Coordinates of C-alpha atoms in Angstrom, one line a residue:
Chain A
X1 CA 119.4 67.2 112.5
X2 CA 117.4 65.8 109.9
X3 CA 115.5 69.2 109.1
X4 CA 118.7 71.0 108.0
X5 CA 119.8 68.5 105.6
X6 CA 119.6 68.8 101.7
X7 CA 116.8 66.7 100.6
X8 CA 118.2 63.6 99.2
X9 CA 118.6 63.1 95.4
X10 CA 117.5 60.0 94.0
X11 CA 116.9 58.7 90.6
X12 CA 113.2 59.2 91.1
X13 CA 113.7 62.9 91.2
X14 CA 115.0 63.1 87.6
X15 CA 111.6 63.4 86.0
X16 CA 108.7 63.2 88.3
X17 CA 106.1 64.2 85.8
X18 CA 106.7 61.1 83.8
X19 CA 106.7 59.0 86.7
X20 CA 103.5 59.8 88.4
X21 CA 99.9 58.1 87.5
X22 CA 97.9 60.6 85.5
X23 CA 96.1 62.8 87.9
X24 CA 94.6 64.8 85.4
X25 CA 95.0 68.1 87.0
X26 CA 96.1 69.8 83.7
X27 CA 97.2 69.3 80.1
X28 CA 101.1 68.6 80.5
X29 CA 103.3 69.4 77.8
X30 CA 107.2 69.4 77.8
X31 CA 109.1 71.8 75.3
X32 CA 112.6 72.7 74.5
X33 CA 113.7 76.2 75.1
X34 CA 114.2 76.8 71.5
X35 CA 110.7 76.1 70.9
X36 CA 109.3 77.7 74.0
X37 CA 108.4 81.0 72.8
X38 CA 106.7 80.4 69.6
X39 CA 104.6 77.7 71.4
X40 CA 103.7 80.1 74.1
X41 CA 102.8 82.7 71.5
X42 CA 100.6 80.2 69.7
X43 CA 99.0 79.1 73.0
X44 CA 98.3 82.9 73.7
X45 CA 96.6 83.3 70.5
X46 CA 94.8 80.2 70.8
X47 CA 92.8 81.9 73.9
X48 CA 94.9 81.0 77.0
X49 CA 94.6 84.7 78.5
X50 CA 96.3 83.9 82.1
X51 CA 99.5 82.8 82.9
X52 CA 98.5 81.6 86.2
X53 CA 102.1 80.9 87.4
X54 CA 105.7 80.6 86.6
X55 CA 107.8 78.5 88.9
X56 CA 110.9 76.6 88.9
X57 CA 112.2 73.2 90.1
X58 CA 116.0 72.4 90.5
X59 CA 116.6 68.7 89.6
X60 CA 120.6 69.2 90.5
X61 CA 122.1 66.3 89.1
X62 CA 119.7 66.1 85.8
X63 CA 120.5 67.4 82.5
X64 CA 119.2 70.0 82.0
X65 CA 119.3 70.9 85.5
X66 CA 116.0 73.0 86.0
X67 CA 112.6 72.7 84.9
X68 CA 110.6 76.1 84.6
X69 CA 107.0 75.5 84.9
X70 CA 104.4 77.6 83.0
X71 CA 100.8 77.1 84.2
X72 CA 98.1 78.4 81.9
X73 CA 94.4 79.0 82.0
X74 CA 92.3 79.3 79.1
X75 CA 89.5 81.8 80.4
X76 CA 87.4 83.8 78.1
X77 CA 87.8 87.6 78.5
X78 CA 84.0 87.9 78.5
X79 CA 82.2 85.4 80.8
X80 CA 79.7 87.1 83.1
X81 CA 78.3 84.0 84.6
X82 CA 79.5 80.8 86.0
X83 CA 78.2 78.7 83.2
X84 CA 80.0 80.9 80.7
X85 CA 83.3 80.1 82.7
X86 CA 82.7 76.4 82.8
X87 CA 85.7 74.3 83.3
X88 CA 88.7 76.2 81.6
X89 CA 91.3 74.3 80.4
X90 CA 94.4 74.2 82.6
X91 CA 97.7 73.8 80.8
X92 CA 101.4 73.1 81.9
X93 CA 104.5 73.7 80.4
X94 CA 107.3 72.2 81.5
X95 CA 110.8 73.5 79.9
X96 CA 114.0 72.0 80.9
X97 CA 116.9 74.6 80.9
X98 CA 120.5 74.4 82.0
X99 CA 122.4 76.5 84.3
X100 CA 123.7 79.5 82.8
X101 CA 121.2 78.9 79.9
X102 CA 118.7 82.0 79.2
X103 CA 114.9 81.7 78.5
X104 CA 112.8 84.2 76.4
X105 CA 110.9 86.3 78.7
X106 CA 107.1 86.5 78.0
X107 CA 106.5 89.5 79.7
X108 CA 105.0 91.1 76.4
X109 CA 102.5 88.2 76.2
X110 CA 101.1 88.3 79.8
X111 CA 102.2 91.3 81.9
X112 CA 102.0 89.1 84.9
X113 CA 105.2 87.3 84.2
X114 CA 106.9 90.6 85.2
X115 CA 107.2 89.6 88.9
X116 CA 107.3 85.7 88.4
X117 CA 110.2 85.8 86.2
X118 CA 111.9 88.1 88.8
X119 CA 111.4 85.7 91.4
X120 CA 112.7 82.8 89.5
X121 CA 115.6 85.0 88.3
X122 CA 116.1 85.7 92.0
X123 CA 115.7 82.1 93.7
X124 CA 117.2 80.0 91.0
X125 CA 119.5 82.4 88.7
X126 CA 117.5 81.7 85.5
X127 CA 117.9 84.5 83.3
X128 CA 114.8 85.6 81.1
X129 CA 116.1 87.4 78.1
X130 CA 114.1 90.5 77.1
X131 CA 112.8 91.1 80.6
X132 CA 112.7 94.9 81.1
X133 CA 113.8 94.8 84.7
X134 CA 115.2 91.5 85.8
X135 CA 116.5 92.2 89.2
X136 CA 115.9 90.6 92.6
X137 CA 112.6 90.9 94.2
X138 CA 112.4 88.4 97.3
X139 CA 116.1 88.7 98.4
X140 CA 118.0 92.1 99.2
X141 CA 119.7 93.4 95.9
X142 CA 123.3 92.6 97.3
X143 CA 122.5 89.3 98.0
X144 CA 124.9 86.4 96.6
X145 CA 123.4 83.2 95.4
X146 CA 119.9 81.7 94.7
X147 CA 118.1 80.4 97.6
X148 CA 115.9 77.8 96.0
X149 CA 118.8 76.0 94.5
X150 CA 119.3 72.3 95.8
X151 CA 122.8 73.1 96.4
X152 CA 122.5 76.2 98.7
X153 CA 122.5 75.4 102.3
X154 CA 119.1 75.1 104.3
X155 CA 120.5 77.7 106.7
X156 CA 121.8 80.0 104.5
X157 CA 125.3 80.6 103.6
X158 CA 128.2 79.7 106.0
X159 CA 129.1 83.0 107.7
X160 CA 132.2 83.4 110.0
X161 CA 130.5 83.7 113.5
X162 CA 132.5 85.7 115.7
X163 CA 132.0 84.5 119.6
X164 CA 130.5 87.1 122.0
X165 CA 133.1 87.4 124.5
X166 CA 130.9 88.7 127.3
X167 CA 128.4 85.9 126.7
X168 CA 130.9 83.1 126.9
X169 CA 132.5 84.4 130.3
X170 CA 128.9 84.7 131.7
X171 CA 127.6 81.3 130.4
X172 CA 127.9 77.9 131.9
X173 CA 131.2 77.4 130.2
X174 CA 132.5 79.3 133.1
X175 CA 130.7 76.7 135.2
X176 CA 132.6 73.9 133.7
X177 CA 129.8 72.4 131.3
X178 CA 130.9 73.6 127.9
X179 CA 127.8 72.8 125.7
X180 CA 130.1 72.7 122.6
X181 CA 132.4 70.2 124.2
X182 CA 135.4 72.8 124.2
X183 CA 137.1 73.5 127.3
X184 CA 137.1 76.8 129.1
X185 CA 140.9 77.4 128.0
X186 CA 140.1 77.2 124.3
X187 CA 137.2 79.4 124.6
X188 CA 139.1 82.0 126.3
X189 CA 141.7 81.7 123.8
X190 CA 139.2 82.4 121.2
X191 CA 137.8 85.4 122.9
X192 CA 141.1 86.8 123.4
X193 CA 141.7 86.4 119.7
X194 CA 138.6 87.9 118.8
X195 CA 139.3 91.0 121.2
X196 CA 142.8 91.3 119.7
X197 CA 141.2 91.5 116.2
X198 CA 138.6 94.3 117.5
X199 CA 141.3 96.3 118.9
X200 CA 143.0 96.3 115.4
X201 CA 140.0 97.4 113.5
X202 CA 139.6 101.1 114.0
Chain B
X1 CA 118.9 93.1 79.6
X2 CA 119.3 95.5 82.6
X3 CA 120.1 94.5 86.0
X4 CA 120.2 97.4 88.4
X5 CA 121.5 96.8 91.6
X6 CA 119.2 99.4 93.5
X7 CA 115.8 100.5 92.5
X8 CA 116.8 104.0 92.5
X9 CA 118.6 104.4 89.4
X10 CA 120.3 107.7 89.0
X11 CA 118.1 108.5 85.9
X12 CA 114.9 108.4 88.3
X13 CA 116.4 110.4 90.8
X14 CA 117.8 113.3 88.7
X15 CA 115.1 113.7 86.2
X16 CA 113.9 117.3 85.5
X17 CA 110.4 118.8 85.2
X18 CA 107.7 118.5 87.9
X19 CA 108.1 114.8 88.5
X20 CA 109.7 113.6 92.0
X21 CA 110.3 110.3 93.5
X22 CA 108.7 109.5 96.5
X23 CA 109.1 106.3 98.9
X24 CA 106.0 105.5 100.5
X25 CA 106.2 102.6 103.1
X26 CA 107.4 99.9 104.2
X27 CA 106.4 101.3 107.4
X28 CA 103.6 103.0 106.1
X29 CA 100.5 102.2 108.1
X30 CA 98.1 102.0 105.0
X31 CA 100.2 99.7 103.1
X32 CA 98.7 96.8 105.1
X33 CA 102.0 95.4 105.9
X34 CA 105.6 95.6 104.7
X35 CA 105.1 97.1 101.4
X36 CA 107.3 100.0 100.0
X37 CA 105.8 101.7 96.8
X38 CA 108.4 103.8 94.8
X39 CA 106.3 106.3 93.4
X40 CA 107.0 108.8 90.6
X41 CA 104.7 111.8 91.1
X42 CA 103.7 114.7 89.3
X43 CA 102.3 117.1 92.1
X44 CA 99.5 115.1 93.5
X45 CA 99.2 112.6 90.7
X46 CA 100.9 109.4 90.3
X47 CA 102.8 108.8 87.3
X48 CA 104.4 105.6 88.0
X49 CA 104.5 103.0 91.0
X50 CA 106.6 100.3 91.4
X51 CA 106.0 98.3 94.3
X52 CA 109.0 96.7 96.4
X53 CA 108.1 93.5 97.9
X54 CA 110.5 91.1 99.9
X55 CA 110.3 92.5 103.3
X56 CA 108.9 89.6 104.7
X57 CA 110.6 86.8 102.7
X58 CA 110.9 84.1 105.1
X59 CA 112.0 81.3 102.7
X60 CA 109.0 79.2 103.6
X61 CA 109.3 77.3 100.3
X62 CA 113.0 76.3 101.1
X63 CA 111.9 75.5 104.6
X64 CA 109.4 73.0 103.5
X65 CA 111.9 71.2 101.6
X66 CA 113.5 70.0 104.7
X67 CA 110.3 69.1 106.6
X68 CA 108.2 65.9 106.5
X69 CA 105.0 66.3 104.6
X70 CA 102.9 66.8 107.7
X71 CA 105.4 69.2 109.3
X72 CA 105.8 71.5 106.1
X73 CA 102.2 72.2 106.3
X74 CA 102.9 74.0 109.7
X75 CA 105.3 76.6 107.9
X76 CA 102.8 76.6 104.6
X77 CA 99.7 77.4 106.8
X78 CA 101.7 80.8 107.9
X79 CA 101.9 82.3 104.5
X80 CA 98.6 83.9 104.1
X81 CA 98.2 84.6 108.0
X82 CA 94.6 85.9 107.7
X83 CA 93.3 82.6 106.2
X84 CA 95.6 80.2 107.4
X85 CA 93.2 77.2 106.9
X86 CA 93.1 77.8 102.8
X87 CA 96.8 77.2 102.6
X88 CA 96.7 74.3 104.6
X89 CA 94.0 73.0 102.7
X90 CA 95.2 73.5 99.2
X91 CA 98.4 71.8 100.2
X92 CA 96.9 68.9 101.8
X93 CA 94.6 68.5 98.8
X94 CA 97.5 68.2 96.6
X95 CA 99.5 66.0 98.9
X96 CA 96.2 63.6 98.9
X97 CA 96.2 63.7 94.9
X98 CA 99.8 62.5 94.8
X99 CA 98.9 60.0 97.4
X100 CA 96.0 58.7 95.3
X101 CA 93.5 58.8 98.4
X102 CA 91.5 62.0 97.3
X103 CA 88.1 59.8 97.1
X104 CA 88.8 58.1 100.6
X105 CA 88.7 61.2 102.4
X106 CA 85.6 60.8 104.9
X107 CA 82.6 62.7 103.8
X108 CA 82.2 64.5 107.2
X109 CA 86.0 65.5 107.2
X110 CA 85.2 67.4 103.8
X111 CA 82.1 68.9 105.2
X112 CA 84.1 70.4 108.2
X113 CA 86.9 71.5 105.7
X114 CA 84.2 73.4 103.8
X115 CA 82.8 74.8 106.7
X116 CA 86.4 75.8 108.2
X117 CA 87.2 77.4 104.6
X118 CA 84.0 79.7 104.3
X119 CA 84.4 80.6 108.1
X120 CA 88.0 81.6 107.2
X121 CA 86.8 83.4 104.2
X122 CA 84.4 85.5 106.3
X123 CA 87.0 86.1 108.9
X124 CA 89.7 87.1 106.2
X125 CA 87.0 89.5 104.7
X126 CA 86.2 91.2 107.9
X127 CA 89.8 91.8 108.5
X128 CA 89.9 93.5 104.7
X129 CA 86.8 95.6 105.5
X130 CA 87.9 96.8 108.9
X131 CA 91.2 97.8 107.5
X132 CA 90.0 99.1 104.3
X133 CA 87.3 101.4 106.7
X134 CA 90.3 102.5 108.6
X135 CA 92.3 103.5 105.8
X136 CA 89.4 105.7 104.6
X137 CA 88.7 107.3 107.9
X138 CA 85.8 105.1 109.0
X139 CA 87.1 103.8 112.4
X140 CA 83.9 102.3 113.6
X141 CA 83.7 99.7 111.1
X142 CA 86.9 98.1 112.4
X143 CA 85.2 97.2 115.8
X144 CA 82.2 95.8 114.4
X145 CA 84.4 93.7 112.2
X146 CA 86.9 92.5 114.6
X147 CA 84.2 91.7 117.2
X148 CA 82.4 89.2 114.7
X149 CA 85.9 87.8 113.6
X150 CA 86.8 87.2 117.0
X151 CA 83.7 84.8 117.4
X152 CA 84.9 82.8 114.2
X153 CA 88.4 82.9 115.7
X154 CA 86.9 81.3 119.0
X155 CA 85.3 78.4 116.9
X156 CA 89.0 78.2 115.3
X157 CA 90.6 77.9 118.8
X158 CA 87.9 75.2 119.8
X159 CA 88.6 73.0 116.8
X160 CA 92.3 73.4 116.4
X161 CA 93.7 74.8 119.6
X162 CA 94.9 78.1 118.5
X163 CA 93.4 81.1 117.2
X164 CA 95.4 82.1 114.2
X165 CA 97.0 78.9 112.9
X166 CA 95.0 75.9 114.1
X167 CA 96.8 73.7 111.9
X168 CA 93.5 71.7 111.7
X169 CA 93.1 70.5 108.1
X170 CA 95.8 67.5 107.6
X171 CA 96.6 65.4 104.9
X172 CA 94.2 62.6 105.0
X173 CA 91.5 64.5 106.8
X174 CA 91.4 66.8 109.9
X175 CA 93.3 66.9 113.1
X176 CA 90.3 65.4 115.3
X177 CA 86.5 65.9 115.3
X178 CA 84.7 68.8 116.5
X179 CA 84.5 69.1 120.1
X180 CA 81.5 69.4 122.2
X181 CA 79.7 72.8 122.3
X182 CA 81.2 73.9 119.1
X183 CA 77.9 73.3 117.2
X184 CA 76.1 75.4 119.7
X185 CA 78.6 78.3 119.3
X186 CA 78.4 77.8 115.5
X187 CA 74.7 78.3 115.7
X188 CA 74.8 81.2 117.6
X189 CA 77.2 82.8 115.0
X190 CA 74.9 81.7 112.3
X191 CA 72.1 83.7 114.1
X192 CA 74.3 86.7 115.0
X193 CA 75.6 87.2 111.4
X194 CA 72.9 88.5 109.1
X195 CA 72.3 91.2 111.9
X196 CA 75.9 92.2 111.5
X197 CA 76.3 92.2 108.0
X198 CA 73.2 94.6 107.9
X199 CA 75.0 96.9 110.5
X200 CA 78.2 96.7 108.3
X201 CA 76.6 97.7 105.0
X202 CA 74.6 100.4 106.8
X203 CA 78.0 101.8 107.7
X204 CA 79.5 101.8 104.4
X205 CA 77.6 100.9 101.4
X206 CA 75.5 103.9 101.0
X207 CA 78.0 106.0 102.9
X208 CA 78.4 109.3 100.3
X209 CA 82.1 109.7 101.7
X210 CA 83.0 106.2 101.3
X211 CA 81.3 106.1 97.7
X212 CA 83.0 109.4 97.1
X213 CA 86.5 107.6 97.8
X214 CA 86.0 104.5 96.2
X215 CA 83.9 104.7 93.2
X216 CA 85.8 104.6 89.6
X217 CA 89.2 104.4 91.7
X218 CA 91.5 102.0 90.6
X219 CA 89.4 100.6 87.5
X220 CA 90.7 97.0 86.1
X221 CA 89.3 96.4 82.7
X222 CA 88.7 92.5 82.3
X223 CA 91.2 92.4 80.0
X224 CA 93.9 94.0 82.2
X225 CA 92.6 91.9 85.2
X226 CA 93.4 88.6 83.0
X227 CA 97.0 90.2 81.8
X228 CA 97.7 91.1 85.6
X229 CA 96.6 87.7 86.6
X230 CA 94.0 88.9 88.9
X231 CA 91.8 86.3 90.5
X232 CA 89.4 86.3 93.3
X233 CA 86.9 88.8 94.3
X234 CA 89.2 91.3 92.4
X235 CA 88.6 89.3 89.3
X236 CA 84.8 89.1 89.7
X237 CA 84.5 92.7 90.3
X238 CA 85.9 93.4 86.8
X239 CA 83.2 91.1 85.4
X240 CA 84.7 87.7 84.9
X241 CA 82.8 85.1 87.0
X242 CA 86.0 82.7 87.6
X243 CA 85.6 80.9 91.0
X244 CA 87.5 77.8 91.5
X245 CA 84.8 76.5 93.6
X246 CA 82.8 76.3 90.7
X247 CA 85.1 75.6 88.1
X248 CA 87.5 73.0 89.5
X249 CA 85.3 71.9 92.6
X250 CA 86.9 70.0 95.6
X251 CA 85.6 69.0 99.0
X252 CA 82.3 68.6 97.6
X253 CA 81.6 72.2 96.6
X254 CA 79.7 71.1 94.0
X255 CA 77.0 69.6 96.3
X256 CA 76.5 73.3 97.8
X257 CA 74.2 75.8 96.6
X258 CA 75.7 79.4 96.5
X259 CA 76.0 82.1 93.9
X260 CA 79.2 83.8 92.5
X261 CA 78.8 87.7 93.2
X262 CA 80.0 89.6 90.2
X263 CA 80.1 93.2 89.2
X264 CA 81.1 94.8 85.8
X265 CA 82.5 98.4 87.2
X266 CA 85.7 97.1 88.3
X267 CA 86.5 100.1 90.6
X268 CA 87.3 100.0 94.1
X269 CA 83.6 100.1 95.1
X270 CA 82.8 97.1 92.9
X271 CA 85.4 95.1 94.8
X272 CA 84.1 96.3 98.1
X273 CA 80.6 94.9 97.0
X274 CA 81.7 91.6 95.6
X275 CA 83.5 90.9 98.7
X276 CA 80.4 91.8 101.2
X277 CA 78.4 89.7 98.7
X278 CA 80.7 86.8 99.2
X279 CA 80.4 87.1 103.0
X280 CA 77.1 86.3 102.6
X281 CA 77.5 83.3 100.1
X282 CA 80.2 82.0 102.3
X283 CA 77.6 82.1 105.4
X284 CA 74.9 80.2 103.1
X285 CA 77.6 77.6 102.5
X286 CA 78.3 77.5 106.4
X287 CA 74.7 76.9 107.1
X288 CA 74.3 74.2 104.7
X289 CA 77.6 72.7 106.0
X290 CA 76.2 73.1 109.4
X291 CA 72.9 71.0 108.7
X292 CA 75.2 68.2 107.2
X293 CA 77.1 68.1 110.5
X294 CA 74.3 66.4 112.8
X295 CA 75.8 62.9 111.3
X296 CA 78.3 61.6 113.0
X297 CA 81.4 59.9 111.3
X298 CA 85.1 59.7 110.9
X299 CA 87.0 62.7 110.3
X300 CA 90.3 61.0 109.3
X301 CA 91.2 58.6 106.4
X302 CA 91.6 54.8 107.9
X303 CA 94.8 54.2 106.4
X304 CA 97.7 53.8 109.1
X305 CA 100.6 54.6 106.5
X306 CA 99.0 58.1 106.1
X307 CA 97.2 59.0 109.4
X308 CA 98.3 58.1 112.9
X309 CA 95.9 55.5 114.4
X310 CA 94.1 56.9 117.4
X311 CA 95.8 57.4 120.7
X312 CA 94.0 55.1 122.8
X313 CA 95.0 52.0 120.5
X314 CA 98.8 52.6 121.1
X315 CA 98.5 50.7 124.2
X316 CA 96.2 47.7 123.0
X317 CA 97.9 47.1 119.7
X318 CA 101.6 46.5 118.7
X319 CA 100.6 47.5 114.9
X320 CA 99.3 50.8 116.1
X321 CA 102.5 51.6 118.1
X322 CA 104.5 50.7 115.3
X323 CA 102.6 52.8 112.9
X324 CA 102.6 55.9 115.3
X325 CA 106.2 55.6 116.0
X326 CA 107.0 55.5 112.3
X327 CA 104.8 58.4 111.3
X328 CA 106.2 60.5 114.1
X329 CA 109.9 59.6 113.5
X330 CA 109.8 59.7 109.9
X331 CA 106.7 60.7 108.4
X332 CA 104.8 59.1 105.2
X333 CA 106.4 58.9 102.0
X334 CA 104.6 60.2 98.6
X335 CA 104.9 58.4 95.2
X336 CA 107.0 60.4 92.9
X337 CA 105.3 62.8 90.6
X338 CA 104.1 66.5 90.3
X339 CA 100.5 68.1 90.9
X340 CA 99.0 71.4 90.6
X341 CA 96.1 72.0 93.1
X342 CA 94.1 74.9 93.2
X343 CA 91.5 76.2 95.5
X344 CA 89.7 79.4 96.1
X345 CA 91.4 81.4 98.9
X346 CA 89.7 84.6 100.1
X347 CA 92.1 86.3 98.0
X348 CA 91.8 84.4 94.5
X349 CA 93.2 81.3 93.1
X350 CA 95.6 79.8 95.6
X351 CA 97.7 77.1 94.0
X352 CA 100.4 74.6 94.9
X353 CA 102.8 73.0 92.4
X354 CA 104.2 70.0 94.4
X355 CA 106.9 67.8 93.0
X356 CA 107.8 64.5 95.0
X357 CA 110.4 62.3 94.6
X358 CA 109.0 59.6 96.5
X359 CA 110.7 60.6 99.9
X360 CA 109.3 61.7 103.1
X361 CA 110.0 65.2 102.5
X362 CA 108.4 67.6 99.5
X363 CA 110.8 67.7 96.9
X364 CA 109.8 71.2 95.9
X365 CA 106.6 73.1 96.6
X366 CA 105.7 76.0 94.5
X367 CA 103.0 78.4 95.8
X368 CA 100.9 80.5 93.2
X369 CA 100.4 83.2 95.7
X370 CA 97.0 85.1 94.6
X371 CA 98.3 88.3 96.6
X372 CA 101.4 88.7 94.9
X373 CA 99.8 88.7 91.3
X374 CA 96.9 90.9 92.6
X375 CA 99.1 93.2 94.2
X376 CA 101.3 93.5 91.0
X377 CA 97.9 94.9 89.1
X378 CA 98.7 98.0 91.0
X379 CA 101.4 99.0 88.8
X380 CA 98.7 98.9 86.0
X381 CA 95.8 100.8 87.9
X382 CA 98.0 103.2 89.9
X383 CA 99.1 105.6 87.2
X384 CA 96.8 108.7 86.8
X385 CA 95.3 108.5 90.1
X386 CA 95.9 110.8 93.0
X387 CA 98.3 109.7 96.0
X388 CA 95.7 109.4 98.3
X389 CA 93.8 107.1 96.4
X390 CA 96.7 104.6 96.4
X391 CA 95.6 103.4 100.0
X392 CA 92.1 102.8 98.6
X393 CA 93.5 100.7 95.9
X394 CA 96.0 98.8 97.9
X395 CA 93.1 98.1 100.0
X396 CA 90.5 97.0 97.6
X397 CA 93.2 94.6 96.5
X398 CA 93.5 92.8 99.6
X399 CA 97.0 92.0 99.9
X400 CA 98.7 89.8 102.6
X401 CA 102.3 90.0 102.6
X402 CA 103.1 86.8 104.4
X403 CA 101.7 85.3 101.1
X404 CA 103.2 87.8 98.8
X405 CA 106.9 87.6 100.2
X406 CA 106.6 84.1 101.5

């Protein structure tokens, strides 16, 4: 099934932004985690009033592994007409960060970073230092793992599946055509094992 | 750094004084979906509101990574289920930019896309208006809205084959031209619309009960709106005329005449008025697009590497057969790179940050969900209001949970 495979990692995935022809959708800047906070503070002071979005990309084999992407918009706070807004400047800050490395939170600069940082933490496991309430947002609180990482299986974590005895007896397995290729005897053996286990557990 | 495992920490539960913690939702009918609100209340007043989201998380971004570029559009369309075409269009525009075919999209396809987008906007605002009315006890508005919306859905069904998720906008153009009879249906809708809008306005706009419930409720100042990253009608109701259609035009929006309605009050009533005005402006664009549709033309890019050749040619041409087979079995490849594409969805700036590694599947599709950021502003505007006004505020922010949780 091709749709369940992890997408192939090729050399081209290492840094797509540097490979592409200029599209001109934003001003792009790549920055180190150490310089990130100061740069964002300067941009905020420069009039980038909106942190439009904050996302991440997992490049798995690259060093550093993740890219955290900040999308900024320079929108004036007093712009009552379309002409005053004009074409605001879009800016994209890419910050490479390794597994286990923390980034400074920008929640105090833009309040909207709250949920965005929580989501990146939840789905990628990137920690934002200084975030007031960094907990999972999309996944359940007791979830293990970070689903949007590339090494996280597409169909979720492997779970031991218990065969359903009643279903196995009724299905076409009994009619002699096991869809899994396993024989009826093997299945009945498995069913017996599961039932024995069920009896043991109170 | 604190990382609590449950939202209700002991400190919150066991606090003294008049404050108490109330959980509203996720099954509450007025939360427009599966939203849970953890409210800290002092008698009837909200001290703190903490929305809990994620109940509808379906891993669409993860799923998209395992699908072909075209297949991914199917799941992406299901994010904002009240305006499905806007998701599809934004994604398609982004992929087209990466492919470098943005300027090759046929004019007729662009016109129909605009038409479709504006109809979606009206349909989406109609659902918002109907449910917002119901929240406030105005039941009849709902029926008026859904009647009109049904006409739009009929058109969507005629063009794309499905009422809710037509999957009509494709990378490279559209999935087929408008079928016969659709234009007549469209003309009938254009004719019907102004009268129905008058009725809707008459039901609510000057209604003293509605005004009492919405005026000065959930006020969002321009600075707060920017800080909370609010976009769309909610931002424009706070006095900032930011509209992606005007600021970063796509699909030829710069060639249409329309106004961007703004208000300065920033309350729920202002957001209501902005959306109503926006529906009328959307219909203005629909009328202009309708006039351009009399000229026939292609609706899909003429590039067999991206768009499948017409079905009839398969029996006649070997190349067509090969292209068809290749596109269906392994899709097309997109040059490596990344792009951020934004459009003005009914809820605000919908953006896709798409990364390609040159394969036939997207490497990463990150959505900028307008609903999520708009809903987050609830944390800022809810404190100090009555619990009863919470439903007004949620309704006026118009979140769609398919998109908030993805």
